[in-house]
Coordinates of C-alpha atoms in Angstrom, one line a residue:
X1 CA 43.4 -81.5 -4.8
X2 CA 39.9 -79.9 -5.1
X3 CA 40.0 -76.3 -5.1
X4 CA 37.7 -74.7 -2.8
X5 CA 35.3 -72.8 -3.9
X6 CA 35.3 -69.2 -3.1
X7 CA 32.1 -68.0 -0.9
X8 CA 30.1 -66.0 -3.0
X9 CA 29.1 -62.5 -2.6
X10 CA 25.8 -61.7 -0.8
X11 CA 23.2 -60.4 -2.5
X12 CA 21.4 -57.2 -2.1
X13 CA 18.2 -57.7 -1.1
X14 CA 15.3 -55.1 -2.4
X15 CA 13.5 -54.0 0.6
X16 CA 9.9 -55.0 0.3
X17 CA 7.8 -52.1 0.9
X18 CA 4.4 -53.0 3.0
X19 CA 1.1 -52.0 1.5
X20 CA 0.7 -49.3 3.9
X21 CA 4.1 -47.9 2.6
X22 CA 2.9 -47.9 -0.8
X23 CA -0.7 -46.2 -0.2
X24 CA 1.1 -43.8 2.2
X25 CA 3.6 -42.9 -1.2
X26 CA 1.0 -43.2 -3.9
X27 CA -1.5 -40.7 -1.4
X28 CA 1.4 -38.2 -0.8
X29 CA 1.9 -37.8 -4.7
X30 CA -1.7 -37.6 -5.7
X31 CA -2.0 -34.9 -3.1
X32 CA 1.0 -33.4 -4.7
X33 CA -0.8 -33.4 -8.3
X34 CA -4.0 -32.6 -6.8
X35 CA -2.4 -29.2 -6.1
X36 CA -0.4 -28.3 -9.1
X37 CA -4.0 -28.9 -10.9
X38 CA -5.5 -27.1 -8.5
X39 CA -3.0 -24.1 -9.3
X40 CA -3.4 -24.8 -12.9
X41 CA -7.3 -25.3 -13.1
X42 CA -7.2 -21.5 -11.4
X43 CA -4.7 -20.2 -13.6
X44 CA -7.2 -21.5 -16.7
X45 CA -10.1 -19.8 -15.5
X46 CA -8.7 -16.5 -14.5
X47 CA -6.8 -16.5 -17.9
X48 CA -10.0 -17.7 -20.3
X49 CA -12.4 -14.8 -18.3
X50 CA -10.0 -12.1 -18.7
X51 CA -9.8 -12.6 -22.5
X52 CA -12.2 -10.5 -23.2
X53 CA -10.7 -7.7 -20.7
X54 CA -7.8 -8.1 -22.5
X55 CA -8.7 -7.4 -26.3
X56 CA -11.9 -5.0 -25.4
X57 CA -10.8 -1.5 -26.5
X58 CA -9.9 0.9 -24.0
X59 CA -12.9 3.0 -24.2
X60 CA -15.4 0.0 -23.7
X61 CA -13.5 -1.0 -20.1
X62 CA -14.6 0.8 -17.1
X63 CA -13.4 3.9 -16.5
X64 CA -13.2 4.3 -20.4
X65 CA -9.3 4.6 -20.1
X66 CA -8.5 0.6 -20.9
X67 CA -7.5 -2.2 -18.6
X68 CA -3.8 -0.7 -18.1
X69 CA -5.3 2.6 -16.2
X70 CA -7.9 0.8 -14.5
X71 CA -5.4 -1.9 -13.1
X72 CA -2.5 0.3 -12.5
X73 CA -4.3 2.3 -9.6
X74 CA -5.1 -1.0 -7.8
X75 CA -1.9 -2.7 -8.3
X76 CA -0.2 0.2 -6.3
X77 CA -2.6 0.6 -3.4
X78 CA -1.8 -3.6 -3.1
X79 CA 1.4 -3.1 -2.8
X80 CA 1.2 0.1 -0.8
X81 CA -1.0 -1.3 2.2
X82 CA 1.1 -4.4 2.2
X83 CA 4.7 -3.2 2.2
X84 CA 3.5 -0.4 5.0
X85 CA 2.2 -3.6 6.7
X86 CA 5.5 -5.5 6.2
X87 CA 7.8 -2.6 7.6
X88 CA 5.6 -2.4 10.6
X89 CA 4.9 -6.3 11.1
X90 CA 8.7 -7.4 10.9
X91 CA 10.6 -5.9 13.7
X92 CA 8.0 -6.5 15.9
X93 CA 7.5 -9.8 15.2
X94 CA 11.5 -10.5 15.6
X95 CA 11.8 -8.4 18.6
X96 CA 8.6 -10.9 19.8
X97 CA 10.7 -14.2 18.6
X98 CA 13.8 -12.9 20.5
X99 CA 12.2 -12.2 23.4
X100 CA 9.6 -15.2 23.6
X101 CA 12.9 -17.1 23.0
X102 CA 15.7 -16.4 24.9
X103 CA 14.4 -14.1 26.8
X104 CA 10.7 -14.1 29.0
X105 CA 10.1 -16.9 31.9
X106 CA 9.3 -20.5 30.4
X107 CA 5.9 -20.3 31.3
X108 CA 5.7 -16.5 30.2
X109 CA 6.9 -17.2 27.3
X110 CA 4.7 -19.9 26.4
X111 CA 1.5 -17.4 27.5
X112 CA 2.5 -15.2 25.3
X113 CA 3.5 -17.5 22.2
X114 CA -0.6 -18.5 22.8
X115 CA -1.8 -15.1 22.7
X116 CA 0.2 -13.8 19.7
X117 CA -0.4 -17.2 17.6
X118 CA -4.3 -16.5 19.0
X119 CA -4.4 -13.4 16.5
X120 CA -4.5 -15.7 13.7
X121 CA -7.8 -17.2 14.7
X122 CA -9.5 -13.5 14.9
X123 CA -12.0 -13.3 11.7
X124 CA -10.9 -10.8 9.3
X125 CA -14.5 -8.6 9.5
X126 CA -13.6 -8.2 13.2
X127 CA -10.4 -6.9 12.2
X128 CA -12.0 -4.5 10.1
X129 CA -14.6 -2.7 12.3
X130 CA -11.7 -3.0 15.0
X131 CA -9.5 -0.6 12.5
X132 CA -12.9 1.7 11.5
X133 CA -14.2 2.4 14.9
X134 CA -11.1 2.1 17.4
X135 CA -7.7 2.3 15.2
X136 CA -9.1 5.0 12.5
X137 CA -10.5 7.5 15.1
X138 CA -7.7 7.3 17.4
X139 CA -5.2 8.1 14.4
X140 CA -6.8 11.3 13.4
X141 CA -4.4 13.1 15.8
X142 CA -1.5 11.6 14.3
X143 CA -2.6 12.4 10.5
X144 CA -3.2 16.3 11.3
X145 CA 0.0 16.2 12.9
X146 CA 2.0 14.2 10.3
X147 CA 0.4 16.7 7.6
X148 CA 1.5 20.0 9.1
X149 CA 4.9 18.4 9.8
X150 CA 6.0 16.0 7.4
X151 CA 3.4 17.6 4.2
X152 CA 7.1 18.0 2.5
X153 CA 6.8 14.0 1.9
X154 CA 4.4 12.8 -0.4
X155 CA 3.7 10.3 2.2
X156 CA 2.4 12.7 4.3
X157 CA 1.3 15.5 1.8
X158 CA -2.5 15.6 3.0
X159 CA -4.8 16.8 3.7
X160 CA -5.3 14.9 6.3
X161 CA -8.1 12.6 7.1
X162 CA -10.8 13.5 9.2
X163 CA -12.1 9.7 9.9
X164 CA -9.0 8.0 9.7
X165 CA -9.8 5.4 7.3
X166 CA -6.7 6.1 5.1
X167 CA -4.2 3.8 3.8
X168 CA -2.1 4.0 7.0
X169 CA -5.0 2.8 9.1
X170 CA -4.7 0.0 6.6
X171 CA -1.4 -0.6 6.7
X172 CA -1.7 -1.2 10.7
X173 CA -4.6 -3.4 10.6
X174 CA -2.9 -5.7 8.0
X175 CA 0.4 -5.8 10.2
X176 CA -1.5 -7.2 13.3
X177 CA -2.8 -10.0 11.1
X178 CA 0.2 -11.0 9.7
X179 CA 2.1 -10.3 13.2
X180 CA 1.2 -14.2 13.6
X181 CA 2.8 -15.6 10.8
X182 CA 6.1 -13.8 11.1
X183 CA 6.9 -14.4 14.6
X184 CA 5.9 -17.9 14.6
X185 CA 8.5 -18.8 11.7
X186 CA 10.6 -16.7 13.9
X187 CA 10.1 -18.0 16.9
X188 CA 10.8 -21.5 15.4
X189 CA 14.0 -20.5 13.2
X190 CA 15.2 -18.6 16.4
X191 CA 15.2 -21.9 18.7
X192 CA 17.0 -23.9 16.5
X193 CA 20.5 -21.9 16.4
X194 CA 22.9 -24.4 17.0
X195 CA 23.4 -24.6 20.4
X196 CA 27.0 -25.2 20.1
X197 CA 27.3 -21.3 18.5
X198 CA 25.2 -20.1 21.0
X199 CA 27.1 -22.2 24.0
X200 CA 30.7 -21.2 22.4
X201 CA 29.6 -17.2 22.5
X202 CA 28.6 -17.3 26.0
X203 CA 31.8 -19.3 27.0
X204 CA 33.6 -16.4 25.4
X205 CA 32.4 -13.3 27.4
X206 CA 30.0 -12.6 24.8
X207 CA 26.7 -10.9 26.8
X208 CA 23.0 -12.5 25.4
X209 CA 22.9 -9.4 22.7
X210 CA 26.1 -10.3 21.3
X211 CA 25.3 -14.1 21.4
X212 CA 21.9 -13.1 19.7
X213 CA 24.0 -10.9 17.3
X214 CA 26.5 -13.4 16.3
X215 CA 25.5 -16.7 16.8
X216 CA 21.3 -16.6 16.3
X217 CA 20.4 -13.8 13.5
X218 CA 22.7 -15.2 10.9
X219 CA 21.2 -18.5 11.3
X220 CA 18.0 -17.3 11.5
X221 CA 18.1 -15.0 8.3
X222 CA 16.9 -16.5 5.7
X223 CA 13.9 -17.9 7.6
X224 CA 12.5 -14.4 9.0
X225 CA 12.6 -13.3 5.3
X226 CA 10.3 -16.5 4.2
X227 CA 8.5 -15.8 6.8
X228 CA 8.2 -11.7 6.3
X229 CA 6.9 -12.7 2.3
X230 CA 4.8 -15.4 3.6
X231 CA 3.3 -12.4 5.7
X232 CA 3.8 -10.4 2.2
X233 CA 1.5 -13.1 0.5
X234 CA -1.3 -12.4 3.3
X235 CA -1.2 -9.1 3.0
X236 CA -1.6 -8.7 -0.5
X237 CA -4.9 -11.2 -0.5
X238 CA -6.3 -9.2 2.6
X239 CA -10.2 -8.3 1.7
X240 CA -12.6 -7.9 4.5
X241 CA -10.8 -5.9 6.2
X242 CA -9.4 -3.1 3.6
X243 CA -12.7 -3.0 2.2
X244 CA -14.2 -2.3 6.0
X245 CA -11.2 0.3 6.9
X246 CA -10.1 2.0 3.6
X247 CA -12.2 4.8 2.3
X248 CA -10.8 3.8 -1.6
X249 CA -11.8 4.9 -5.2
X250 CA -9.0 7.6 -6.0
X251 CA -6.4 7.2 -8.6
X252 CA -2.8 6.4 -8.0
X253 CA -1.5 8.0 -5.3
X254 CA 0.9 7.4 -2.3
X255 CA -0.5 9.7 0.0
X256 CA -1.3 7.7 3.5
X257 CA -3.3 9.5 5.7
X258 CA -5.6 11.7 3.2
X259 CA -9.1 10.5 2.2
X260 CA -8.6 10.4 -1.5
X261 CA -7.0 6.3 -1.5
X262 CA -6.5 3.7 -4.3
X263 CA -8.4 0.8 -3.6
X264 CA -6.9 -2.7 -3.5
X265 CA -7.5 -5.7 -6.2
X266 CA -9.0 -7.5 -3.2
X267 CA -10.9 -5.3 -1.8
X268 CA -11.8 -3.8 -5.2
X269 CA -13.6 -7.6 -6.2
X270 CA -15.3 -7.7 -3.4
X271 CA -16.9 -4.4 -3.4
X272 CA -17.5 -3.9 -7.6
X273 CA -18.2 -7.9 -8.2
X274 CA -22.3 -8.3 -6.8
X275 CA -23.3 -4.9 -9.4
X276 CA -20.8 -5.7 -12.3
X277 CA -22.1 -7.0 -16.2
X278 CA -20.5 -8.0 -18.7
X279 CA -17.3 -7.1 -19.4
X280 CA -17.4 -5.5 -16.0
X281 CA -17.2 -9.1 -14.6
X282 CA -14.4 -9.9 -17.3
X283 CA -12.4 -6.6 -16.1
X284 CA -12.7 -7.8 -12.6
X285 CA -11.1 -11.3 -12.8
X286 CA -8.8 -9.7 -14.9
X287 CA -7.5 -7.7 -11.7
X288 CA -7.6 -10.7 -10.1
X289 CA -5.6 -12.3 -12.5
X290 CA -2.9 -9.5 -11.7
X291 CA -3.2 -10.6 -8.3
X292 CA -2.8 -14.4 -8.7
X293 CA 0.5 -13.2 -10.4
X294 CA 1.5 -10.8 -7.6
X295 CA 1.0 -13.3 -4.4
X296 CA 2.6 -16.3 -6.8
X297 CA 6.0 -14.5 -7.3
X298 CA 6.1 -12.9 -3.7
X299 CA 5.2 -16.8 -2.3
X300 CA 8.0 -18.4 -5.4
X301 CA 10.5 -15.7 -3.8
X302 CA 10.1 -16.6 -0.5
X303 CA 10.8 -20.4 -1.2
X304 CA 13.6 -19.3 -3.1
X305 CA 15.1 -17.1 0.0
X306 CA 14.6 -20.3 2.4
X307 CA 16.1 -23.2 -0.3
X308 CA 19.1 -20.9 -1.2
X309 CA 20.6 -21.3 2.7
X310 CA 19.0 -25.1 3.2
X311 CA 22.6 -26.1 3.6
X312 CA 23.1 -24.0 5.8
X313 CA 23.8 -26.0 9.5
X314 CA 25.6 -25.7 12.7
X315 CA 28.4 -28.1 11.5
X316 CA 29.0 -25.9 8.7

């Protein structure tokens, strides 16, 4: 008897990929590279100019004090004007996203998701003369008052400001432009709550609040703090504008509404850089170098915030 022979196993086929495929993949990882060069090609320059701000001794940097004082001043009113703008910009930009979401009309809520993502498009020069003759006038009142009431805080120690162009002028001009960016990535974390959480709290008794509360701001977490450091990022990298509004050149200080401000790095550049020399130029990028550092770890952070919940679902 012949034995029969036993069918053999199929085998697996390698899916051709179609030329279109393969440009499509080898044009998405050059772009890829193009970037990190891109990033790295910066990095090179900004590190081989400030060389020379680096080892020049102290007394030949501007300001005759080295490169640590004349940094240190900038680095703070940075981080000043954009944290003020940060604490301002977020809850208004989730209490937006909530109410552009589960709350307004459909077709209110669409009006308004134009007009806020509209703010984006405004030039940042019209920002600034917006901020020096509307915003900083207007909040002259507030800085006289703030300084007789609140002068125990060295927020508010004054004196106060007779033109308004202090750091809190600032700090409200930067959070209207970065108003955009927050409640967009809001807006979009906010609509995708499972609707099976959102469903189940309702079915419960829960009222919208609660459901909100329990079923959307957990879920939404993670993404309104990439999106509040993405608004960081901005902030910090703000020029136009701070150097329009902010009446800078005084040492460090966190006094917000008096006249005596430290600049910004930003701003600083922009202003200093078309008269600077020489090391001058050197002691510029090497501010700038501080920056690049600054808005690379807030930017790192945020992607770190938004990877360490991307497991996060409904299901689980």
């Amino acid at each position: 008897m012949t034995a029969t022979k036993a069918p053999s196993e199929p085998r697996s086929q390698q899916a051709v990929r179609r030329p279109g495929d393969r440009i499509f993949a080898g044009s998405a990882k050059a772009s890829g590279v193009f970037i990190l060069l891109v990033l790295a090609g910066v990095a090179a320059f900004l590190v081989s100019e400030a060389v020379p701000a680096l080892t020049a001794p102290a007394e030949d940097v501007p300001g005759g004090e080295g490169l640590g004082a004349y940094v240190a001043p900038l680095v703070l009113g940075t981080l000043l004007g954009a944290v003020l703008a940060l604490l301002v910009a977020t809850p208004l930009a989730v209490g937006i996203a909530l109410y552009v979401t589960y709350y307004a009309p459909r077709r209110v809520a669409a009006t308004m998701g134009y007009v806020i993502d509209l703010l984006a498009a405004i030039p940042s020069v019209v920002y600034g003369f917006w901020g020096l003759a509307v915003l900083a006038p207007a909040l002259v009142p507030f800085h006289v008052w703030a300084a007789d009431t609140l002068g125990f805080l060295s927020f508010f120690a004054g004196p106060a400001s007779t033109s308004g162009r202090t750091m809190f002028t600032v700090g409200l001009v930067l959070a209207v432009m970065i108003l955009p960016i927050i409640s967009a990535i809001s807006r979009e974390v906010f609509s995708q709550a499972p609707a099976l959480h959102r469903e189940a709290a309702l079915a419960l008794g829960a009222t919208r609040w609660e459901m909100i509360r329990m079923a959307v701001l957990p879920y939404g977490k993670s993404g309104v703090i990439g999106g509040a450091m993405l608004g960081l990022g901005r902030a910090l990298g703000e020029t136009m504008a701070v150097a329009i509004v902010l009446s800078g050149g005084a040492g460090a200080t966190l006094n917000l509404i008096s006249s005596s401000n430290p600049s910004t790095i930003a701003s600083n550049i922009a202003l200093r850089f078309p008269e600077a020399t020489g090391l001058g130029i050197n002691t510029l990028i090497a501010s700038g170098l501080v920056l690049f550092v600054i808005t690379l770890a807030v930017n790192m952070l945020a992607r770190w915030i938004v990877n360490r919940r991307a497991d996060f679902s409904g299901a689980n």
